[in-house]
Short mmCIF file of C-alpha atoms (C1' of nucleotides) in Angstrom, two decimals:
data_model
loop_
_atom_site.label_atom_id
_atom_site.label_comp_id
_atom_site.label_asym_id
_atom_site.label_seq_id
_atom_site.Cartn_x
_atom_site.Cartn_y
_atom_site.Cartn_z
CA UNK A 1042 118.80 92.65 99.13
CA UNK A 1043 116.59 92.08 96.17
CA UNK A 1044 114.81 88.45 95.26
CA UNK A 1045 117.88 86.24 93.92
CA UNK A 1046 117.31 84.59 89.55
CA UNK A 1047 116.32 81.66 89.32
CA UNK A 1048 117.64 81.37 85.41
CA UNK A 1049 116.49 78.18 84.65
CA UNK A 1050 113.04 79.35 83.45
CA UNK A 1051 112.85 82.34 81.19
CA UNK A 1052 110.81 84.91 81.83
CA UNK A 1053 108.48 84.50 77.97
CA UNK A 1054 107.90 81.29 79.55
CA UNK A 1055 106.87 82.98 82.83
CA UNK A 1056 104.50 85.31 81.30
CA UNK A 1057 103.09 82.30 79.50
CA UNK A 1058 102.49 80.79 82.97
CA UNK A 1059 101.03 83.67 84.02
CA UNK A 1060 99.01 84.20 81.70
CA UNK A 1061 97.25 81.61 81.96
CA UNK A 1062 96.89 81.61 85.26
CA UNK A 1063 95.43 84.52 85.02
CA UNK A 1064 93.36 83.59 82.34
CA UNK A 1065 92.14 81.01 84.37
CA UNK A 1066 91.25 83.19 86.92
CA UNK A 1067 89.81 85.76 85.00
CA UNK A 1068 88.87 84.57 81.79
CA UNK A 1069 88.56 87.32 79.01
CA UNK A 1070 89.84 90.12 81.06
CA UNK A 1071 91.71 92.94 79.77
CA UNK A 1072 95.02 91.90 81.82
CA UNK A 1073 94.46 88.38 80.44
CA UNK A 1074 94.24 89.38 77.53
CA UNK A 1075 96.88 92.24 77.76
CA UNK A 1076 99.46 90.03 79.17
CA UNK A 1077 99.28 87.35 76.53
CA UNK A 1078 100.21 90.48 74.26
CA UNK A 1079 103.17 90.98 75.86
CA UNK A 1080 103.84 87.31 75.98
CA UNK A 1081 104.00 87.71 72.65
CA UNK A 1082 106.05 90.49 72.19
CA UNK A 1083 109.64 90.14 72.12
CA UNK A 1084 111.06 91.03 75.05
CA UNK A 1085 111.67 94.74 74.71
CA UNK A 1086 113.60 96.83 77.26
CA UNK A 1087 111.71 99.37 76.52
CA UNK A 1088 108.71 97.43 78.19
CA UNK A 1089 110.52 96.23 81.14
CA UNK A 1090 108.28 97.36 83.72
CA UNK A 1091 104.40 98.24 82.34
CA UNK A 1092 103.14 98.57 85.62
CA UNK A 1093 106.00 100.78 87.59
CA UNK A 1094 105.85 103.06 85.55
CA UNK A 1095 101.43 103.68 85.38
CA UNK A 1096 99.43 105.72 87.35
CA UNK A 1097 99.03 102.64 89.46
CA UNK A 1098 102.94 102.70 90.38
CA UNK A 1099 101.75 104.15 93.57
CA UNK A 1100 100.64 101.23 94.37
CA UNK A 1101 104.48 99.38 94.22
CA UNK A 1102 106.65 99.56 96.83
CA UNK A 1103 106.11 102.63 99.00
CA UNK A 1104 107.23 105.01 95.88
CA UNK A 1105 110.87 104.83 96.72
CA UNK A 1106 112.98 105.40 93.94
CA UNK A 1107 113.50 101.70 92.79
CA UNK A 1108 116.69 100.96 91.40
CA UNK A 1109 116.27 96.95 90.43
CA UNK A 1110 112.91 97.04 88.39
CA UNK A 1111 113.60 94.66 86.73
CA UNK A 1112 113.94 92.65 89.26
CA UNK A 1113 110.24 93.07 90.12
CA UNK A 1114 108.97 92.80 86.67
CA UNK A 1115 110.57 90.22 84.72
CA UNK A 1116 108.17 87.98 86.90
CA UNK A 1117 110.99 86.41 88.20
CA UNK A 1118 109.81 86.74 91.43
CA UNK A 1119 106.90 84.71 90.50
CA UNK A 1120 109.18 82.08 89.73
CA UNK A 1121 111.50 82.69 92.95
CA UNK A 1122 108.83 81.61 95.63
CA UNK A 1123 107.27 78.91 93.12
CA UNK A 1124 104.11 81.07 93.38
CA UNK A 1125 103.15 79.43 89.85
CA UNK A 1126 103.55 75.74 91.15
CA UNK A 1127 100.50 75.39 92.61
CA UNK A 1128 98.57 77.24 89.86
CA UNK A 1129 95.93 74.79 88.62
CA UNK A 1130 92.40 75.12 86.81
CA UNK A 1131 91.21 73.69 89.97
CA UNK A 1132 92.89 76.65 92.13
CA UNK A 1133 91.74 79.21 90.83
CA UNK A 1134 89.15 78.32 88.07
CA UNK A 1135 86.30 79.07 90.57
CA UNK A 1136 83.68 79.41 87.69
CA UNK A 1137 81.62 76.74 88.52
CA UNK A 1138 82.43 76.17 92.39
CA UNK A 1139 82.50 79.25 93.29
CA UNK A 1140 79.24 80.20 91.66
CA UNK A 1141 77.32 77.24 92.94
CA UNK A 1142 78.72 78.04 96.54
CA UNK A 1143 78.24 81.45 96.02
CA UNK A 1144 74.09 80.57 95.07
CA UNK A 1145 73.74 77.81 97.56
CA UNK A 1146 75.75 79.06 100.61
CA UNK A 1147 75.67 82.81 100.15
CA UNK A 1148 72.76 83.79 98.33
CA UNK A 1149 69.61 82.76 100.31
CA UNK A 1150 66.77 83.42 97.70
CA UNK A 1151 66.51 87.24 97.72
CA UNK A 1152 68.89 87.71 100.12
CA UNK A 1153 72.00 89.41 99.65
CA UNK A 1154 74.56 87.76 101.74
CA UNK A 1155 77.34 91.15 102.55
CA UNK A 1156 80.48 88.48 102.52
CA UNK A 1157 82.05 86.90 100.49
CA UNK A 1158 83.79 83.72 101.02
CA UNK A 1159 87.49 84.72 101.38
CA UNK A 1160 88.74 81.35 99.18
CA UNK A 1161 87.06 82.23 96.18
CA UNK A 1162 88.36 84.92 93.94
CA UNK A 1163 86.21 88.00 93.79
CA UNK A 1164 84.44 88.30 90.44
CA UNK A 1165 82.28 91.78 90.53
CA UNK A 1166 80.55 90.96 87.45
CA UNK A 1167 80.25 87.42 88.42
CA UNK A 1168 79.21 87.24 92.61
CA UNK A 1169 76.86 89.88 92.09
CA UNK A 1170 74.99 88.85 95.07
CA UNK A 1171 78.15 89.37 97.05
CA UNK A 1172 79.19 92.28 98.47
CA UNK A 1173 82.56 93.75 96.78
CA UNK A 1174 85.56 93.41 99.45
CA UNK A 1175 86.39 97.00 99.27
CA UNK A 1176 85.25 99.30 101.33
CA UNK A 1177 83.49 102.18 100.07
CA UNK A 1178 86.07 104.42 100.83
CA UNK A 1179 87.86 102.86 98.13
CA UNK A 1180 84.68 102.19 95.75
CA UNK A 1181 84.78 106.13 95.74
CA UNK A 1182 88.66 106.17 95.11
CA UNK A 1183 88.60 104.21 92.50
CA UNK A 1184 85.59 106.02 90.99
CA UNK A 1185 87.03 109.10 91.15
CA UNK A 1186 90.87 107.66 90.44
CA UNK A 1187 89.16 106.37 87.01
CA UNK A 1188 87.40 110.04 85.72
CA UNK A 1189 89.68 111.47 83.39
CA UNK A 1190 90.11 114.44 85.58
CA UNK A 1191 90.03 112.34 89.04
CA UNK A 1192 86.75 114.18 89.83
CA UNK A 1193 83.16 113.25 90.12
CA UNK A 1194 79.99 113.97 91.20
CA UNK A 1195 78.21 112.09 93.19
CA UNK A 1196 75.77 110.63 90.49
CA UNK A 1197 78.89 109.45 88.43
CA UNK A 1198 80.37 108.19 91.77
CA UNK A 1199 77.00 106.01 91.75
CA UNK A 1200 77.25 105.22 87.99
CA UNK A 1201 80.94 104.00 88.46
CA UNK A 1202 80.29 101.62 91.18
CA UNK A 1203 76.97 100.31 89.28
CA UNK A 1204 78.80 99.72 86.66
CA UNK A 1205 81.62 98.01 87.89
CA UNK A 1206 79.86 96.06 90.72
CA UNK A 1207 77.04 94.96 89.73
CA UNK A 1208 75.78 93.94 93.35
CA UNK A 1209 75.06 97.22 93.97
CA UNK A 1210 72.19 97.45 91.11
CA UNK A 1211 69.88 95.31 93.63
CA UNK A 1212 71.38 95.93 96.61
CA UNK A 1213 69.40 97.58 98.92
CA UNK A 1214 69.34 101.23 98.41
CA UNK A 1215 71.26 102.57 101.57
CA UNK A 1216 74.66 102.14 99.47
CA UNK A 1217 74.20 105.94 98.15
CA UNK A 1218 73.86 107.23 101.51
CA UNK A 1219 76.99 104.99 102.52
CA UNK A 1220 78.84 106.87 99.84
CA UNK A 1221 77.11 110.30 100.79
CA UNK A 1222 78.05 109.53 103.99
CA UNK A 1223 82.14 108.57 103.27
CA UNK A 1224 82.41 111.81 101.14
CA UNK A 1225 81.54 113.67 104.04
CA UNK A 1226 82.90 112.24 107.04
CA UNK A 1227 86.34 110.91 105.16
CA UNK A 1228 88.95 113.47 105.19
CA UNK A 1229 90.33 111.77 102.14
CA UNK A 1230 87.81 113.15 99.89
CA UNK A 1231 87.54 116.83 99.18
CA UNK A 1232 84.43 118.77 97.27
CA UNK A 1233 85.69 121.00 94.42
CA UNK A 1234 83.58 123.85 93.59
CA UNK A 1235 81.86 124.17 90.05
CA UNK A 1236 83.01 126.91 88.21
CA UNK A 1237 80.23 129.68 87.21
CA UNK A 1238 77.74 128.11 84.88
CA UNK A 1239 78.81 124.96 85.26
CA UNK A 1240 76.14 122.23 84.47
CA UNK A 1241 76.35 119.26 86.18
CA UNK A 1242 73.41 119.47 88.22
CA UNK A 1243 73.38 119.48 92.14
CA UNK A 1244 76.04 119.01 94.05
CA UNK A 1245 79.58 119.54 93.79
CA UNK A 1246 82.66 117.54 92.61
CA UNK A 1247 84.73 115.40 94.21
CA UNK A 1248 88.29 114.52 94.22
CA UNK A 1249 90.94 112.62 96.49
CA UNK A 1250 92.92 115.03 98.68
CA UNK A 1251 96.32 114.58 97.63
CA UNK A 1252 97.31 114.40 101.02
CA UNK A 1253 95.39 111.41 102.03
CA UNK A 1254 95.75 109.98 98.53
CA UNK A 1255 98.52 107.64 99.83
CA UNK A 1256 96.65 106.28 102.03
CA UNK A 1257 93.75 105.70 99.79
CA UNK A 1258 96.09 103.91 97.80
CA UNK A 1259 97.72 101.89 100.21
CA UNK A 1260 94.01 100.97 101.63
CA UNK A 1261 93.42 99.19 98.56
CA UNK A 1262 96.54 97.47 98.45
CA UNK A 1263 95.42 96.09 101.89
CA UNK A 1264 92.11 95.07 100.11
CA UNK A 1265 92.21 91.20 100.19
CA UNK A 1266 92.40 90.50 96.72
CA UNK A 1267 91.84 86.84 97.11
CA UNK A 1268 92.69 85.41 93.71
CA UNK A 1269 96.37 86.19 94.27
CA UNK A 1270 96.36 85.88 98.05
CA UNK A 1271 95.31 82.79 97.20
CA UNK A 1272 98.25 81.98 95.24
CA UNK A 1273 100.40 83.40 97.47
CA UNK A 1274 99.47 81.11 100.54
CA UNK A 1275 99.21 79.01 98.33
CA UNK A 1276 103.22 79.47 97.59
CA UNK A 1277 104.39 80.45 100.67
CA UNK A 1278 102.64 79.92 103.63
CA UNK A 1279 105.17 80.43 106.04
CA UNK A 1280 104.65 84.44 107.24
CA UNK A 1281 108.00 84.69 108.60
CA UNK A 1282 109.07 83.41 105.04
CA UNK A 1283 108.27 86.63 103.42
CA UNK A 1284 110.58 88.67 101.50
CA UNK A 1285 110.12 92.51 101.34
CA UNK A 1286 111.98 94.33 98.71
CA UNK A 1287 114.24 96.71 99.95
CA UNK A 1288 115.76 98.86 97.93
CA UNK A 1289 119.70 99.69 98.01
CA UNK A 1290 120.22 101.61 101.05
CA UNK A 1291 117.50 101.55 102.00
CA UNK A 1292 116.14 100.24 105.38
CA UNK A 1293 113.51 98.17 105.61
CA UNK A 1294 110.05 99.63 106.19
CA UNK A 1295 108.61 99.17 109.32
CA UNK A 1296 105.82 97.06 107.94
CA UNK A 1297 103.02 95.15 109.40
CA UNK A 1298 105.00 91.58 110.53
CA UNK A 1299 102.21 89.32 109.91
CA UNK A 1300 101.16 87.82 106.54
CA UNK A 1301 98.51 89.01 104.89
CA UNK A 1302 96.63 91.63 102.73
CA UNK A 1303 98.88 94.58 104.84
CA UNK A 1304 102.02 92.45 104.09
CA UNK A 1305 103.13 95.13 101.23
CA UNK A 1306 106.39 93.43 99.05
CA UNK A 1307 106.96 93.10 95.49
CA UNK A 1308 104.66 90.44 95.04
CA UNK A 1309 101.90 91.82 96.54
CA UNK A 1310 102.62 95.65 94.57
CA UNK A 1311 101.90 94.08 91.21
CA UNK A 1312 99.51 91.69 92.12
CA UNK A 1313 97.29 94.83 93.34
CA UNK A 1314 98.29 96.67 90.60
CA UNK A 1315 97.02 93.60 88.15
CA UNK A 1316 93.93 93.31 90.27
CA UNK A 1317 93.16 96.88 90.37
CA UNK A 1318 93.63 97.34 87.01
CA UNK A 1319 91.57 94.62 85.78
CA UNK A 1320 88.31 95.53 87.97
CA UNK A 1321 88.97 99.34 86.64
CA UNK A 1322 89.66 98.36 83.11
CA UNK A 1323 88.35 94.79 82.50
CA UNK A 1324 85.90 93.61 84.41
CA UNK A 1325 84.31 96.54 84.19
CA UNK A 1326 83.65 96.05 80.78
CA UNK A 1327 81.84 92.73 80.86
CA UNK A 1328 78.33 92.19 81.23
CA UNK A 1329 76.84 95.50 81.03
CA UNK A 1330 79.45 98.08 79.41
CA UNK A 1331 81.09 100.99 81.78
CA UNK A 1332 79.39 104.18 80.41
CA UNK A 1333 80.36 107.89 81.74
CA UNK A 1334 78.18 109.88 82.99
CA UNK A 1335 77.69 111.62 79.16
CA UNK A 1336 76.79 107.85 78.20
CA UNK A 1337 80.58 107.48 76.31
CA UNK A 1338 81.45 103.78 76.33
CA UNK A 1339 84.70 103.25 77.93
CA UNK A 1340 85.82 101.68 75.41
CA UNK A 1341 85.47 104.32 72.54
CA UNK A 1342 88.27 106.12 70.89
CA UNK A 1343 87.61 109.06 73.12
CA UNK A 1344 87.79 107.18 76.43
CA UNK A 1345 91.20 105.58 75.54
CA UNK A 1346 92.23 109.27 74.56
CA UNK A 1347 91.15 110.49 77.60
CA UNK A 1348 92.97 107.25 79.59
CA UNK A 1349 95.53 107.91 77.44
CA UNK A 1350 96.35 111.85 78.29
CA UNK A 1351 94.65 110.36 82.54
CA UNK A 1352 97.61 108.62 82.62
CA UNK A 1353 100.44 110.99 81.73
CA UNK A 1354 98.30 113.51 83.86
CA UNK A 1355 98.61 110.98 86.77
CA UNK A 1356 102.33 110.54 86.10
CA UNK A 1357 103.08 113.96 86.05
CA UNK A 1358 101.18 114.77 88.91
CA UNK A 1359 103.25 112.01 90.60
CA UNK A 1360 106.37 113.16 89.01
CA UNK A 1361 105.96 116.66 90.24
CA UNK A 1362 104.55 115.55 94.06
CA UNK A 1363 107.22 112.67 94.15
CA UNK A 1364 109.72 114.52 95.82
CA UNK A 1365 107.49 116.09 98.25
CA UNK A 1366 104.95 113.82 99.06
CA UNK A 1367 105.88 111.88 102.22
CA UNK A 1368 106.00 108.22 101.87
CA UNK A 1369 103.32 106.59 103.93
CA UNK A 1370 103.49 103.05 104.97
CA UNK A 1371 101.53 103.20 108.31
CA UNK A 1372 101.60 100.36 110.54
CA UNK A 1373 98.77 101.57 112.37
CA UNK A 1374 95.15 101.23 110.66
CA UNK A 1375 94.50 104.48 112.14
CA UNK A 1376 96.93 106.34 110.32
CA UNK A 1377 95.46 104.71 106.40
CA UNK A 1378 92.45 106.96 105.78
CA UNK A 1379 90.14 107.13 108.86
CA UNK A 1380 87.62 110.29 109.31
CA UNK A 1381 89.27 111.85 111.68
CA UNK A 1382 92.83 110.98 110.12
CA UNK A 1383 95.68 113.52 111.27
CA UNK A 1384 97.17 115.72 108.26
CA UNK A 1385 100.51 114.87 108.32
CA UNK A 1386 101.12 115.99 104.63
CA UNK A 1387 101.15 119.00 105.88
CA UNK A 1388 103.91 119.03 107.67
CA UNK A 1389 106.38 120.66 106.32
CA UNK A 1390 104.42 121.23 102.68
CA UNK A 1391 100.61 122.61 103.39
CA UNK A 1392 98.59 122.30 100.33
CA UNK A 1393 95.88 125.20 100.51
CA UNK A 1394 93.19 124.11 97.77
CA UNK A 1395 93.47 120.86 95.48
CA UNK A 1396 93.73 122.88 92.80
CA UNK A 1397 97.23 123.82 93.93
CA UNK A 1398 97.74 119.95 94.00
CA UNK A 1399 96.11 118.83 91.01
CA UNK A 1400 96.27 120.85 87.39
CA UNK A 1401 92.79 120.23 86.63
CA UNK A 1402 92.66 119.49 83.11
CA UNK A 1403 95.11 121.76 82.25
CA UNK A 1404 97.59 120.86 79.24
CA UNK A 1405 100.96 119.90 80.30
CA UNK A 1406 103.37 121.01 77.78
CA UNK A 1407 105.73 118.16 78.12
CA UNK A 1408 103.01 115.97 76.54
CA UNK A 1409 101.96 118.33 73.44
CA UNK A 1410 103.16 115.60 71.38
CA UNK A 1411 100.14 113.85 72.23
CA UNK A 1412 98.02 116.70 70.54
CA UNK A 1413 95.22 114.24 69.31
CA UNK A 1414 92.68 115.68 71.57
CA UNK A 1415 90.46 117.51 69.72
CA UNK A 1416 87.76 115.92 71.29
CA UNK A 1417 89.18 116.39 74.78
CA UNK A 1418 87.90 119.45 76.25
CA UNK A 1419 84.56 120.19 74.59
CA UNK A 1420 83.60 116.52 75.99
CA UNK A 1421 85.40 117.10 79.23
CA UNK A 1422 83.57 120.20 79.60
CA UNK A 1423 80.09 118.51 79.54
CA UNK A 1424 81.46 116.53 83.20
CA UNK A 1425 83.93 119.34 83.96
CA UNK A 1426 82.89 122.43 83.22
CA UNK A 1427 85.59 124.08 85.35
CA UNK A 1428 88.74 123.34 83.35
CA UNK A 1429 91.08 126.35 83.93
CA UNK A 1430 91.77 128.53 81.09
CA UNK A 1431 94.98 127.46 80.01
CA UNK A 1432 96.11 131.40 80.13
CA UNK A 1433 94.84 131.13 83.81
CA UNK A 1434 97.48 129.20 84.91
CA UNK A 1435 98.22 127.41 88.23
CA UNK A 1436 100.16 128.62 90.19
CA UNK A 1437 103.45 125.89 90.11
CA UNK A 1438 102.93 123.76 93.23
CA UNK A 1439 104.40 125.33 95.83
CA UNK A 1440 105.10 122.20 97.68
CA UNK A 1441 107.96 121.33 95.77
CA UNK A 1442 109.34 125.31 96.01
CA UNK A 1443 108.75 125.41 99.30
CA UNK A 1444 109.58 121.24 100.48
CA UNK A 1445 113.01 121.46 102.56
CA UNK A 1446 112.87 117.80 100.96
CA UNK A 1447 114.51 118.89 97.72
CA UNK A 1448 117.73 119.33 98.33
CA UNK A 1449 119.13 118.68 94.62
CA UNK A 1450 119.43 121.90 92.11
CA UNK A 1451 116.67 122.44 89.84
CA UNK A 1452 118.98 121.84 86.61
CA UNK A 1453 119.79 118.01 88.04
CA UNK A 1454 116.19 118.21 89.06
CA UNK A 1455 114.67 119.28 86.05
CA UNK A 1456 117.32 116.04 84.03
CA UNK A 1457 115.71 113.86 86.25
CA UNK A 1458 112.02 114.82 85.82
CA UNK A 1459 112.81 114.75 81.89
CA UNK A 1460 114.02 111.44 82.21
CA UNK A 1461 111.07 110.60 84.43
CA UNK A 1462 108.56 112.15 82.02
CA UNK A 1463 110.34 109.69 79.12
CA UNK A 1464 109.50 107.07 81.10
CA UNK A 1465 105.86 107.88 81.77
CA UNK A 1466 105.15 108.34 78.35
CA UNK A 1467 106.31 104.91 77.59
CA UNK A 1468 104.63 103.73 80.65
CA UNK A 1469 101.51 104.82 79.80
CA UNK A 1470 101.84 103.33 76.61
CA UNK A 1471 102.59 100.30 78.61
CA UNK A 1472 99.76 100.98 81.02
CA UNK A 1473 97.14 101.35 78.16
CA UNK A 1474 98.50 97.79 76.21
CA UNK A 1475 98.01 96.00 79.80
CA UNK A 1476 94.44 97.32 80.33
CA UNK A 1477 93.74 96.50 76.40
CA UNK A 1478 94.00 99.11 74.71
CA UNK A 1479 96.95 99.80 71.90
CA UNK A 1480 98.31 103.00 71.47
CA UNK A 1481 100.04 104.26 68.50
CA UNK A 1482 103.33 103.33 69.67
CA UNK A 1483 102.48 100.20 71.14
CA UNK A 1484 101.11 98.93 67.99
CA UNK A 1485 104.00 100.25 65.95
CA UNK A 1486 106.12 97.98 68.57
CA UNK A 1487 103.96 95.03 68.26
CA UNK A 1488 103.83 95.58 64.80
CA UNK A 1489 107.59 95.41 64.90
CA UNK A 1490 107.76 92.67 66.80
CA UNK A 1491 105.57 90.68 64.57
CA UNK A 1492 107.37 91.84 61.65
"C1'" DT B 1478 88.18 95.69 127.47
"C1'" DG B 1479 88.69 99.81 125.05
"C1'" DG B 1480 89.85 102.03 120.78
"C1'" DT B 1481 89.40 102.19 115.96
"C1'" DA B 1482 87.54 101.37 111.33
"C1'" DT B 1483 83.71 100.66 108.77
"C1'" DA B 1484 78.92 100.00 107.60
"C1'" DT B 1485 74.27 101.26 108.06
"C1'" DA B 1486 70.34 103.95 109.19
"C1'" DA B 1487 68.15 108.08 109.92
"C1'" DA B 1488 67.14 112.93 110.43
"C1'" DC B 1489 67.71 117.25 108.66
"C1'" DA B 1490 68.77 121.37 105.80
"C1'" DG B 1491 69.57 123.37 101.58
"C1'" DA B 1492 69.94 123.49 96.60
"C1'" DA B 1493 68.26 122.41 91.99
"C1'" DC C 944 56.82 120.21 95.93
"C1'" DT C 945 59.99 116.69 94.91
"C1'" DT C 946 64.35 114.98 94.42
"C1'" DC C 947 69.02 115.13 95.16
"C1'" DT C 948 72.98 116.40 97.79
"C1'" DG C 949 75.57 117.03 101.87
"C1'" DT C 950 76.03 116.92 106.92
"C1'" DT C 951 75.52 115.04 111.24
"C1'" DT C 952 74.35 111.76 114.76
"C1'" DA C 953 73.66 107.26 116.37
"C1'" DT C 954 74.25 102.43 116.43
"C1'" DA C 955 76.26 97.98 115.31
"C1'" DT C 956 79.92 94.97 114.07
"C1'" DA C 957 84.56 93.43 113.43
"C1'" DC C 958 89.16 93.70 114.44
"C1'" DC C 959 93.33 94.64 117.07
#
DNA sequence: TGGTATATAAACAGAA
DNA sequence: CTTCTGTTTATATACC
């Protein structure tokens, strides 16, 4: 049963309440900024759904083919459990309060105080003397999530979370060996070897076993984002009040009863995905500017490109493991992304290197159209030297030959990933507007619009 | 009360 | 030799 319209309120006037809510709570961000774009765009069907269809749709509801989008992203929802009532400057405009409390109650002089009061919206460029609410599990997720080939080093892995938490620059120095110490004991995280001649320096790379990668991602949806949990108790405060989107026949997920940051509904989906995206993508970008290990500015023409071809290399990864990658929504903490976590992905579908998960830089056909990427490989090869020679192919993954899960033929198949593949290319259009950047055909549509 | 997740510290070996 | 990287062990804390 999906959220019931309220149609008294349309949704341009939603996204203006949203926006500046969100404005309020993060002044100047990228998704502030990004959604008042889109308030301003007509509304375009084309744009229905920015976020499902990102490399952060993973982070929606469980991956299950959803047939009522809409439902979820014409903000209705927002409107459905009043979750903009209570929005006020004084709810969530912590600026001054929660600065001053953050100084006088958890900063004492030098001292780094590791918590951060759960009331005030987490600001990494702001509370730097607070420790971020993530654990470093997912600091190195969404380090190596935000490499344009979802691979790092170690020193970029530092660089990443220096850059976009700021805490860490004077915090004391046993982070590093924290996040030595997660690559190595966390199943979830996988060295890649360096190809011959390869110049990165010591060490290997690192990347996200696909396997565990669900449960990375649903680990930082449990991350207490507390701007929006905020709003959310603030709107509905009643646990057994809360809805979880379920799609047509579909039955519910076993999920965790009580209310919270593991509560997983529609609500919650794009508030992490908001979140997420605006301490990859906007907060980063404050203060001191995100640089990549080469020194690039994420913000240069060749960062967006790479975003740009990131995200149809995330979708298409996602398209291709969609229909074989088991959906996890774990009830248990044990089963999210512990050390000694189980591998139930390979049941059924064993994945015998990450290369056979992940096409490491290689060019995907379907997206030649984006050919702009001249710059692409002789700067990717300065990070990643080991880009696979595009007439040393990979090897198709074999989880999807292989899966007993795909029962349809491979013509109806091969429609549906088309038609999937249309949509991430307009998704990661949508995608780049939200995190602030405009694309070519995002600007053509604005300019449109405007027109 | 025990199990689990996570953080932190430390020791150590090996590579660059 | 130094620094960095990666592994392992141990301990502490919080939570369920």
């Amino acid at each position: 049963m999906a959220p019931t319209r309220n149609s008294d309120e349309s949704d341009a006037s939603m996204r203006e309440r949203l926006v500046n809510s969100l404005s309020q709570s993060f002044p100047g961000s990228a998704l502030s900024k990004a959604l008042s774009c889109m308030s301003a765009e007509d509304s375009d069907d084309d744009m229905k759904d920015p976020l499902s269809s990102s490399c952060f749709a993973e982070l929606r509801l469980d991956k299950v083919d959803i047939e009522d989008d809409d439902e979820l992203t014409s903000l209705s929802w927002l409107q459905d459990n009043d979750l903009l009532k209570n929005i006020k400057p004084s709810d969530v405009d912590d600026d001054d309060d929660s600065q001053k409390e953050n100084d006088n109650i958890h900063r004492d002089g030098n001292h780094f105080n590791p918590t951060h009061p759960p009331h005030v919206p987490y600001n990494p460029q702001k509370h730097i003397h607070s420790k971020p609410p993530y654990s470093f599990s997912c600091l190195i997720f969404m380090a190596v999530e935000d490499s344009p080939h979802k691979k790092l080093p170690v020193k970029d892995i530092y660089s990443w979370i220096l850059n976009h938490f700021p805490y860490f620059q004077n915090a004391p120095t046993g982070w590093k060996n924290s996040v030595r110490h997660n690559l190595s004991l966390n199943k979830c995280f996988k060295k890649v070897d360096k190809d011959r001649g390869q110049s990165i320096g010591k060490g290997s790379l690192w990347c996200i076993d696909p396997d565990y990668r669900p449960n990375l991602l649903q680990a930082l949806r449990k991350t207490p984002y507390h701007p929006y949990h905020q709003l959310q108790m603030l709107a509905n405060p009643q646990p057994t009040q809360q809805y979880h989107y379920v799609p047509n026949g579909m039955r519910p997920m076993p999920l965790t009863p009580r209310f919270g940051p593991n509560t997983i509904s529609p609500h919650r989906d794009i508030q992490d995905v908001a979140h997420t995206l605006v301490s990859l993508k906007g907060l980063g970008s404050r203060g001191s500017p995100a640089r990549s290990s080469d020194g690039e500015d994420y913000a240069s023409n060749s960062y967006r490109m790479r975003l740009k071809r990131k995200q149809m290399q995330l979708k298409t990864d996602f398209v291709k493991r969609r229909h074989t990658e088991p959906i996890v929504v774990t009830e248990v903490p044990s089963e999210d992304h512990t050390y000694s976590l189980t591998n139930f992905g390979n049941i059924g579908s064993p994945a015998s290197s990450i290369d056979e998960e992940y096409d490491f830089g290689e060019e995907d056909d379907n997206f030649s159209e984006c050919s702009d990427m001249s710059d692409w490989d002789s700067d990717m090869d300065e990070v990643d030297g080991d880009i696979p020679d595009k007439h040393t192919k990979i090897t198709p993954h074999k989880n999807i030959q292989n899966s007993s899960m795909v029962k349809m033929t491979s013509r109806k198949r091969k429609e549906m990933e088309e038609e999937e593949q249309k949509k991430i290319v307009e998704g990661a259009d949508a995608l780049l507007n939200l995190a602030g950047i405009m694309t070519n055909s995002s600007s053509l549509k604005s300019n449109r619009s405007h027109s």
